[in-house]
């Protein structure tokens, strides 16, 4: 008999284009060797040119999905992506407490505070940002905002390493164990420098910047790779370092698809060439 792999749960939306959302999460989990579980929050209608709209799933169905898999299969780590509405966020927070996922439990929880797609289309109803801050950040072992999300959440404008550190401190005030302030959107910098902090340690993770237009799903893929490493038992700095290595290769091997922004690709992990 084959042994059961580790499991990772994504609580997120569907991308009909297959490059971001639960599709990015599941292909990353697969490439990283963990079994992916899903609580679907919303169905987006989109392609490489942008998001045409979305329909959210009712909050009871979201929580029922989490309880169904957590109770039977067990969850070794979890993450959130697109959550769509404040009602879903409140319901998810309550349910995570019930099934013992998040800070203060054995099961690490990563919050990727998705507010908009890279094309600028909103993926979150307006009142929901505050709910992410108050309901999810205190339960998160790690939050992974990009610079646009940092600005929405704290009003700090990150332009260099000093303001990146300021942002990390401001975000930790909301109660997460760790924060990863991703520097990929500082386009002037020749490197992508991310800052990981728990308020005591400030760890800089530096990597190359690849010239590509095709970065759809990059944030989701990185957060999922970190979640997969946590599910396999890595500590936070180790999991983030692994996630960073993983996303670098996915960006390096991103491919064109459609007339707009193509997806980052985890295929390298399956068929190394
Ligand atoms: O990359 C953020 C994201 C998350 N979830 C869904 C998305 C996107 C970006 O388009 O569509 C469903």
mmCIF file of C-alpha atoms and ligand atoms in Angstrom:
data_model
loop_
_atom_site.group_PDB
_atom_site.id
_atom_site.type_symbol
_atom_site.label_atom_id
_atom_site.label_comp_id
_atom_site.label_asym_id
_atom_site.label_seq_id
_atom_site.Cartn_x
_atom_site.Cartn_y
_atom_site.Cartn_z
ATOM 1 C CA UNK A 1 0.000 0.000 0.000
ATOM 2 C CA UNK A 2 1.226 3.486 -0.820
ATOM 3 C CA UNK A 3 1.544 6.038 1.966
ATOM 4 C CA UNK A 4 -0.778 9.029 2.182
ATOM 5 C CA UNK A 5 0.918 12.267 1.119
ATOM 6 C CA UNK A 6 0.782 15.464 3.124
ATOM 7 C CA UNK A 7 -2.247 17.665 2.410
ATOM 8 C CA UNK A 8 -2.622 21.394 1.792
ATOM 9 C CA UNK A 9 -5.957 23.232 1.718
ATOM 10 C CA UNK A 10 -6.592 26.254 -0.497
ATOM 11 C CA UNK A 11 -9.548 28.517 0.251
ATOM 12 C CA UNK A 12 -9.721 30.556 -2.949
ATOM 13 C CA UNK A 13 -11.438 31.412 -6.222
ATOM 14 C CA UNK A 14 -11.406 29.742 -9.628
ATOM 15 C CA UNK A 15 -9.629 31.347 -12.600
ATOM 16 C CA UNK A 16 -11.249 30.195 -15.847
ATOM 17 C CA UNK A 17 -7.922 30.927 -17.543
ATOM 18 C CA UNK A 18 -6.232 28.296 -15.391
ATOM 19 C CA UNK A 19 -3.180 30.352 -14.390
ATOM 20 C CA UNK A 20 -4.114 31.881 -11.017
ATOM 21 C CA UNK A 21 -6.532 31.080 -8.185
ATOM 22 C CA UNK A 22 -7.227 27.473 -7.216
ATOM 23 C CA UNK A 23 -5.809 26.272 -10.516
ATOM 24 C CA UNK A 24 -2.409 27.812 -9.662
ATOM 25 C CA UNK A 25 -2.664 26.467 -6.130
ATOM 26 C CA UNK A 26 -3.507 22.924 -7.218
ATOM 27 C CA UNK A 27 -0.835 22.685 -9.857
ATOM 28 C CA UNK A 28 1.716 24.012 -7.367
ATOM 29 C CA UNK A 29 0.616 21.562 -4.679
ATOM 30 C CA UNK A 30 0.857 18.761 -7.236
ATOM 31 C CA UNK A 31 4.326 19.830 -8.398
ATOM 32 C CA UNK A 32 5.446 20.072 -4.751
ATOM 33 C CA UNK A 33 4.178 16.583 -3.928
ATOM 34 C CA UNK A 34 1.320 17.420 -1.576
ATOM 35 C CA UNK A 35 -2.346 16.495 -2.017
ATOM 36 C CA UNK A 36 -4.414 19.631 -2.684
ATOM 37 C CA UNK A 37 -7.780 20.194 -0.996
ATOM 38 C CA UNK A 38 -10.135 23.004 -2.056
ATOM 39 C CA UNK A 39 -12.759 25.243 -0.526
ATOM 40 C CA UNK A 40 -13.993 27.272 -3.496
ATOM 41 C CA UNK A 41 -15.028 30.866 -2.681
ATOM 42 C CA UNK A 42 -15.865 32.351 -6.067
ATOM 43 C CA UNK A 43 -16.000 31.648 -9.774
ATOM 44 C CA UNK A 44 -14.275 34.294 -11.878
ATOM 45 C CA UNK A 45 -14.860 34.783 -15.566
ATOM 46 C CA UNK A 46 -11.525 35.770 -17.049
ATOM 47 C CA UNK A 47 -8.862 35.263 -19.657
ATOM 48 C CA UNK A 48 -5.382 36.636 -20.294
ATOM 49 C CA UNK A 49 -6.854 40.113 -20.893
ATOM 50 C CA UNK A 50 -8.580 40.517 -17.526
ATOM 51 C CA UNK A 51 -11.439 39.586 -15.227
ATOM 52 C CA UNK A 52 -14.904 40.066 -16.710
ATOM 53 C CA UNK A 53 -16.673 39.385 -13.432
ATOM 54 C CA UNK A 54 -17.190 36.932 -10.617
ATOM 55 C CA UNK A 55 -19.896 35.179 -8.658
ATOM 56 C CA UNK A 56 -19.224 34.319 -5.047
ATOM 57 C CA UNK A 57 -20.153 31.007 -3.444
ATOM 58 C CA UNK A 58 -22.475 31.314 -0.440
ATOM 59 C CA UNK A 59 -20.596 31.413 2.878
ATOM 60 C CA UNK A 60 -22.216 28.217 4.232
ATOM 61 C CA UNK A 61 -20.981 26.234 1.237
ATOM 62 C CA UNK A 62 -17.468 27.615 1.754
ATOM 63 C CA UNK A 63 -17.424 26.583 5.406
ATOM 64 C CA UNK A 64 -19.012 23.205 4.634
ATOM 65 C CA UNK A 65 -16.175 22.444 2.188
ATOM 66 C CA UNK A 66 -13.558 23.247 4.841
ATOM 67 C CA UNK A 67 -15.273 21.116 7.485
ATOM 68 C CA UNK A 68 -15.821 18.204 5.088
ATOM 69 C CA UNK A 69 -12.147 17.823 4.169
ATOM 70 C CA UNK A 70 -10.666 18.809 7.539
ATOM 71 C CA UNK A 71 -12.825 16.320 9.425
ATOM 72 C CA UNK A 72 -12.126 13.353 7.154
ATOM 73 C CA UNK A 73 -8.818 13.827 5.370
ATOM 74 C CA UNK A 74 -6.923 16.155 7.688
ATOM 75 C CA UNK A 75 -5.132 19.352 6.716
ATOM 76 C CA UNK A 76 -1.366 19.767 7.210
ATOM 77 C CA UNK A 77 -1.314 23.437 6.100
ATOM 78 C CA UNK A 78 -3.814 25.893 4.627
ATOM 79 C CA UNK A 79 -3.846 29.109 2.619
ATOM 80 C CA UNK A 80 -6.350 31.691 1.465
ATOM 81 C CA UNK A 81 -6.409 33.510 -1.860
ATOM 82 C CA UNK A 82 -9.428 35.330 -3.308
ATOM 83 C CA UNK A 83 -12.157 35.505 -0.640
ATOM 84 C CA UNK A 84 -14.571 37.809 -2.462
ATOM 85 C CA UNK A 85 -16.751 39.104 0.405
ATOM 86 C CA UNK A 86 -16.605 40.082 4.082
ATOM 87 C CA UNK A 87 -19.279 37.474 4.818
ATOM 88 C CA UNK A 88 -17.045 34.692 3.450
ATOM 89 C CA UNK A 89 -14.063 36.033 5.411
ATOM 90 C CA UNK A 90 -16.001 36.043 8.708
ATOM 91 C CA UNK A 91 -17.282 32.529 8.035
ATOM 92 C CA UNK A 92 -13.818 31.226 7.113
ATOM 93 C CA UNK A 93 -12.289 32.720 10.289
ATOM 94 C CA UNK A 94 -14.926 31.040 12.498
ATOM 95 C CA UNK A 95 -14.508 27.718 10.725
ATOM 96 C CA UNK A 96 -10.706 27.722 10.947
ATOM 97 C CA UNK A 97 -11.046 28.066 14.729
ATOM 98 C CA UNK A 98 -13.479 25.150 14.806
ATOM 99 C CA UNK A 99 -11.206 22.821 12.823
ATOM 100 C CA UNK A 100 -8.020 24.031 14.562
ATOM 101 C CA UNK A 101 -6.168 25.634 11.685
ATOM 102 C CA UNK A 102 -3.969 28.726 12.135
ATOM 103 C CA UNK A 103 -1.751 30.444 14.701
ATOM 104 C CA UNK A 104 -1.830 28.717 18.049
ATOM 105 C CA UNK A 105 -2.676 25.314 16.485
ATOM 106 C CA UNK A 106 -0.517 22.606 14.895
ATOM 107 C CA UNK A 107 -1.649 23.567 11.370
ATOM 108 C CA UNK A 108 0.108 26.526 9.710
ATOM 109 C CA UNK A 109 -2.055 29.024 7.854
ATOM 110 C CA UNK A 110 -0.895 31.399 5.100
ATOM 111 C CA UNK A 111 -2.951 34.447 4.063
ATOM 112 C CA UNK A 112 -2.288 35.874 0.611
ATOM 113 C CA UNK A 113 -4.336 39.101 0.861
ATOM 114 C CA UNK A 114 -5.648 39.075 -2.701
ATOM 115 C CA UNK A 115 -7.508 42.298 -3.477
ATOM 116 C CA UNK A 116 -7.176 42.657 -7.226
ATOM 117 C CA UNK A 117 -5.838 40.850 -10.285
ATOM 118 C CA UNK A 118 -2.643 42.120 -11.868
ATOM 119 C CA UNK A 119 -4.764 43.741 -14.545
ATOM 120 C CA UNK A 120 -6.256 45.847 -11.712
ATOM 121 C CA UNK A 121 -9.671 44.158 -11.685
ATOM 122 C CA UNK A 122 -11.149 43.888 -8.191
ATOM 123 C CA UNK A 123 -11.465 40.413 -6.674
ATOM 124 C CA UNK A 124 -12.748 41.627 -3.324
ATOM 125 C CA UNK A 125 -15.871 43.609 -2.441
ATOM 126 C CA UNK A 126 -14.797 46.902 -0.899
ATOM 127 C CA UNK A 127 -15.815 46.369 2.710
ATOM 128 C CA UNK A 128 -13.890 43.095 2.855
ATOM 129 C CA UNK A 129 -10.351 44.485 3.170
ATOM 130 C CA UNK A 130 -10.960 45.443 6.795
ATOM 131 C CA UNK A 131 -12.241 41.920 7.487
ATOM 132 C CA UNK A 132 -9.012 40.424 6.095
ATOM 133 C CA UNK A 133 -7.050 42.640 8.479
ATOM 134 C CA UNK A 134 -9.126 41.973 11.593
ATOM 135 C CA UNK A 135 -10.305 38.369 11.047
ATOM 136 C CA UNK A 136 -7.543 36.657 9.097
ATOM 137 C CA UNK A 137 -4.233 38.342 9.910
ATOM 138 C CA UNK A 138 -4.393 37.465 13.652
ATOM 139 C CA UNK A 139 -5.001 33.820 12.700
ATOM 140 C CA UNK A 140 -2.214 33.708 10.088
ATOM 141 C CA UNK A 141 1.230 32.256 10.643
ATOM 142 C CA UNK A 142 2.286 34.188 7.533
ATOM 143 C CA UNK A 143 0.820 36.929 5.340
ATOM 144 C CA UNK A 144 2.246 37.509 1.851
ATOM 145 C CA UNK A 145 1.243 40.934 0.457
ATOM 146 C CA UNK A 146 2.706 42.398 -2.715
ATOM 147 C CA UNK A 147 3.433 46.129 -2.768
ATOM 148 C CA UNK A 148 -0.010 47.108 -4.082
ATOM 149 C CA UNK A 149 -1.629 45.141 -1.273
ATOM 150 C CA UNK A 150 0.781 46.698 1.272
ATOM 151 C CA UNK A 151 -0.415 50.143 0.198
ATOM 152 C CA UNK A 152 -4.090 49.175 0.475
ATOM 153 C CA UNK A 153 -3.566 47.606 3.893
ATOM 154 C CA UNK A 154 -1.232 50.125 5.558
ATOM 155 C CA UNK A 155 -0.916 53.180 3.309
ATOM 156 C CA UNK A 156 2.901 52.698 3.404
ATOM 157 C CA UNK A 157 4.411 53.239 -0.038
ATOM 158 C CA UNK A 158 7.344 50.883 -0.401
ATOM 159 C CA UNK A 159 10.069 52.277 -2.648
ATOM 160 C CA UNK A 160 13.242 50.929 -1.012
ATOM 161 C CA UNK A 161 14.536 48.689 1.762
ATOM 162 C CA UNK A 162 13.793 51.222 4.508
ATOM 163 C CA UNK A 163 10.131 51.595 3.580
ATOM 164 C CA UNK A 164 9.895 47.829 3.015
ATOM 165 C CA UNK A 165 10.950 47.320 6.651
ATOM 166 C CA UNK A 166 8.494 50.013 7.785
ATOM 167 C CA UNK A 167 5.723 48.161 5.951
ATOM 168 C CA UNK A 168 6.679 44.856 7.584
ATOM 169 C CA UNK A 169 6.470 46.445 11.036
ATOM 170 C CA UNK A 170 3.104 48.077 10.283
ATOM 171 C CA UNK A 171 1.659 44.808 8.958
ATOM 172 C CA UNK A 172 2.858 42.756 11.936
ATOM 173 C CA UNK A 173 0.749 45.058 14.136
ATOM 174 C CA UNK A 174 -2.307 43.249 12.768
ATOM 175 C CA UNK A 175 -1.172 40.095 14.542
ATOM 176 C CA UNK A 176 0.240 37.591 12.054
ATOM 177 C CA UNK A 177 3.229 35.500 13.138
ATOM 178 C CA UNK A 178 5.314 36.443 10.108
ATOM 179 C CA UNK A 179 5.005 38.817 7.188
ATOM 180 C CA UNK A 180 6.596 38.476 3.762
ATOM 181 C CA UNK A 181 6.688 41.862 2.019
ATOM 182 C CA UNK A 182 7.277 40.857 -1.606
ATOM 183 C CA UNK A 183 9.457 43.308 -3.495
ATOM 184 C CA UNK A 184 8.824 42.008 -7.001
ATOM 185 C CA UNK A 185 6.829 45.124 -7.920
ATOM 186 C CA UNK A 186 9.802 47.469 -7.277
ATOM 187 C CA UNK A 187 10.503 47.395 -10.982
ATOM 188 C CA UNK A 188 13.516 49.732 -10.858
ATOM 189 C CA UNK A 189 15.417 47.186 -8.797
ATOM 190 C CA UNK A 190 17.504 44.691 -10.838
ATOM 191 C CA UNK A 191 16.681 42.037 -8.229
ATOM 192 C CA UNK A 192 13.484 40.853 -6.559
ATOM 193 C CA UNK A 193 14.128 41.365 -2.846
ATOM 194 C CA UNK A 194 11.490 40.038 -0.443
ATOM 195 C CA UNK A 195 11.575 40.822 3.275
ATOM 196 C CA UNK A 196 10.491 38.156 5.780
ATOM 197 C CA UNK A 197 10.005 39.193 9.390
ATOM 198 C CA UNK A 198 8.456 38.059 12.658
ATOM 199 C CA UNK A 199 9.292 41.377 14.321
ATOM 200 C CA UNK A 200 12.561 40.015 15.724
ATOM 201 C CA UNK A 201 14.360 38.733 12.644
ATOM 202 C CA UNK A 202 14.405 40.607 9.346
ATOM 203 C CA UNK A 203 15.490 38.232 6.591
ATOM 204 C CA UNK A 204 16.127 39.481 3.066
ATOM 205 C CA UNK A 205 15.553 37.006 0.283
ATOM 206 C CA UNK A 206 17.068 38.164 -2.949
ATOM 207 C CA UNK A 207 16.633 36.634 -6.391
ATOM 208 C CA UNK A 208 16.962 37.510 -10.068
ATOM 209 C CA UNK A 209 14.386 39.589 -11.938
ATOM 210 C CA UNK A 210 13.368 37.850 -15.158
ATOM 211 C CA UNK A 211 12.248 39.814 -18.175
ATOM 212 C CA UNK A 212 8.797 38.439 -18.905
ATOM 213 C CA UNK A 213 5.302 39.802 -19.351
ATOM 214 C CA UNK A 214 3.873 36.470 -18.274
ATOM 215 C CA UNK A 215 3.520 36.639 -14.512
ATOM 216 C CA UNK A 216 -0.156 35.756 -14.089
ATOM 217 C CA UNK A 217 -0.660 33.668 -10.930
ATOM 218 C CA UNK A 218 2.786 34.472 -9.539
ATOM 219 C CA UNK A 219 1.613 35.488 -6.067
ATOM 220 C CA UNK A 220 -0.723 32.511 -5.748
ATOM 221 C CA UNK A 221 1.997 30.111 -6.891
ATOM 222 C CA UNK A 222 4.527 31.447 -4.387
ATOM 223 C CA UNK A 223 2.072 31.349 -1.452
ATOM 224 C CA UNK A 224 1.064 27.799 -2.437
ATOM 225 C CA UNK A 225 4.667 26.619 -2.669
ATOM 226 C CA UNK A 226 5.293 28.048 0.821
ATOM 227 C CA UNK A 227 2.121 26.334 2.087
ATOM 228 C CA UNK A 228 3.232 23.023 0.550
ATOM 229 C CA UNK A 229 6.606 23.288 2.312
ATOM 230 C CA UNK A 230 4.880 24.061 5.606
ATOM 231 C CA UNK A 231 2.617 21.035 5.058
ATOM 232 C CA UNK A 232 5.766 18.935 4.708
ATOM 233 C CA UNK A 233 7.066 20.237 8.042
ATOM 234 C CA UNK A 234 9.471 23.055 7.101
ATOM 235 C CA UNK A 235 9.878 25.975 9.495
ATOM 236 C CA UNK A 236 8.818 29.427 8.273
ATOM 237 C CA UNK A 237 12.181 30.751 7.002
ATOM 238 C CA UNK A 238 12.855 27.383 5.330
ATOM 239 C CA UNK A 239 9.407 27.242 3.709
ATOM 240 C CA UNK A 240 9.658 30.806 2.397
ATOM 241 C CA UNK A 241 13.157 30.206 1.007
ATOM 242 C CA UNK A 242 11.831 27.105 -0.765
ATOM 243 C CA UNK A 243 8.811 29.023 -2.048
ATOM 244 C CA UNK A 244 11.092 31.728 -3.407
ATOM 245 C CA UNK A 245 13.263 29.200 -5.265
ATOM 246 C CA UNK A 246 10.127 27.577 -6.639
ATOM 247 C CA UNK A 247 8.520 30.791 -7.949
ATOM 248 C CA UNK A 248 11.790 31.970 -9.515
ATOM 249 C CA UNK A 249 11.858 28.945 -11.783
ATOM 250 C CA UNK A 250 8.128 29.291 -12.494
ATOM 251 C CA UNK A 251 8.672 32.899 -13.636
ATOM 252 C CA UNK A 252 11.757 31.949 -15.648
ATOM 253 C CA UNK A 253 9.656 29.356 -17.500
ATOM 254 C CA UNK A 254 6.406 31.351 -17.761
ATOM 255 C CA UNK A 255 4.740 30.956 -21.139
ATOM 256 C CA UNK A 256 2.602 33.085 -23.458
ATOM 257 C CA UNK A 257 -1.083 32.099 -23.594
ATOM 258 C CA UNK A 258 -3.790 34.310 -25.070
ATOM 259 C CA UNK A 259 -3.326 37.908 -26.220
ATOM 260 C CA UNK A 260 -2.571 39.294 -22.736
ATOM 261 C CA UNK A 261 -0.652 38.085 -19.690
ATOM 262 C CA UNK A 262 0.388 34.422 -19.691
ATOM 263 C CA UNK A 263 0.832 32.269 -16.568
ATOM 264 C CA UNK A 264 3.895 31.382 -14.530
ATOM 265 C CA UNK A 265 4.673 27.707 -14.921
ATOM 266 C CA UNK A 266 5.410 24.922 -12.446
ATOM 267 C CA UNK A 267 6.019 22.452 -15.325
ATOM 268 C CA UNK A 268 9.809 22.598 -14.794
ATOM 269 C CA UNK A 269 9.350 20.644 -11.574
ATOM 270 C CA UNK A 270 7.646 17.797 -13.424
ATOM 271 C CA UNK A 271 9.719 17.559 -16.585
ATOM 272 C CA UNK A 272 13.158 19.043 -15.956
ATOM 273 C CA UNK A 273 14.992 19.800 -19.178
HETATM 274 O O1 LIG B 1 -3.471 36.322 -8.560
HETATM 275 C C1 LIG B 1 -4.524 36.677 -7.760
HETATM 276 C C2 LIG B 1 -5.763 35.905 -8.102
HETATM 277 C C3 LIG B 1 -6.293 35.041 -7.167
HETATM 278 N N1 LIG B 1 -7.411 34.333 -7.401
HETATM 279 C C4 LIG B 1 -8.049 34.413 -8.555
HETATM 280 C C5 LIG B 1 -7.568 35.248 -9.553
HETATM 281 C C6 LIG B 1 -6.392 36.022 -9.327
HETATM 282 C C7 LIG B 1 -5.868 36.901 -10.358
HETATM 283 O O2 LIG B 1 -6.378 37.055 -11.414
HETATM 284 O O3 LIG B 1 -8.209 35.310 -10.708
HETATM 285 C C8 LIG B 1 -9.274 33.604 -8.786
#
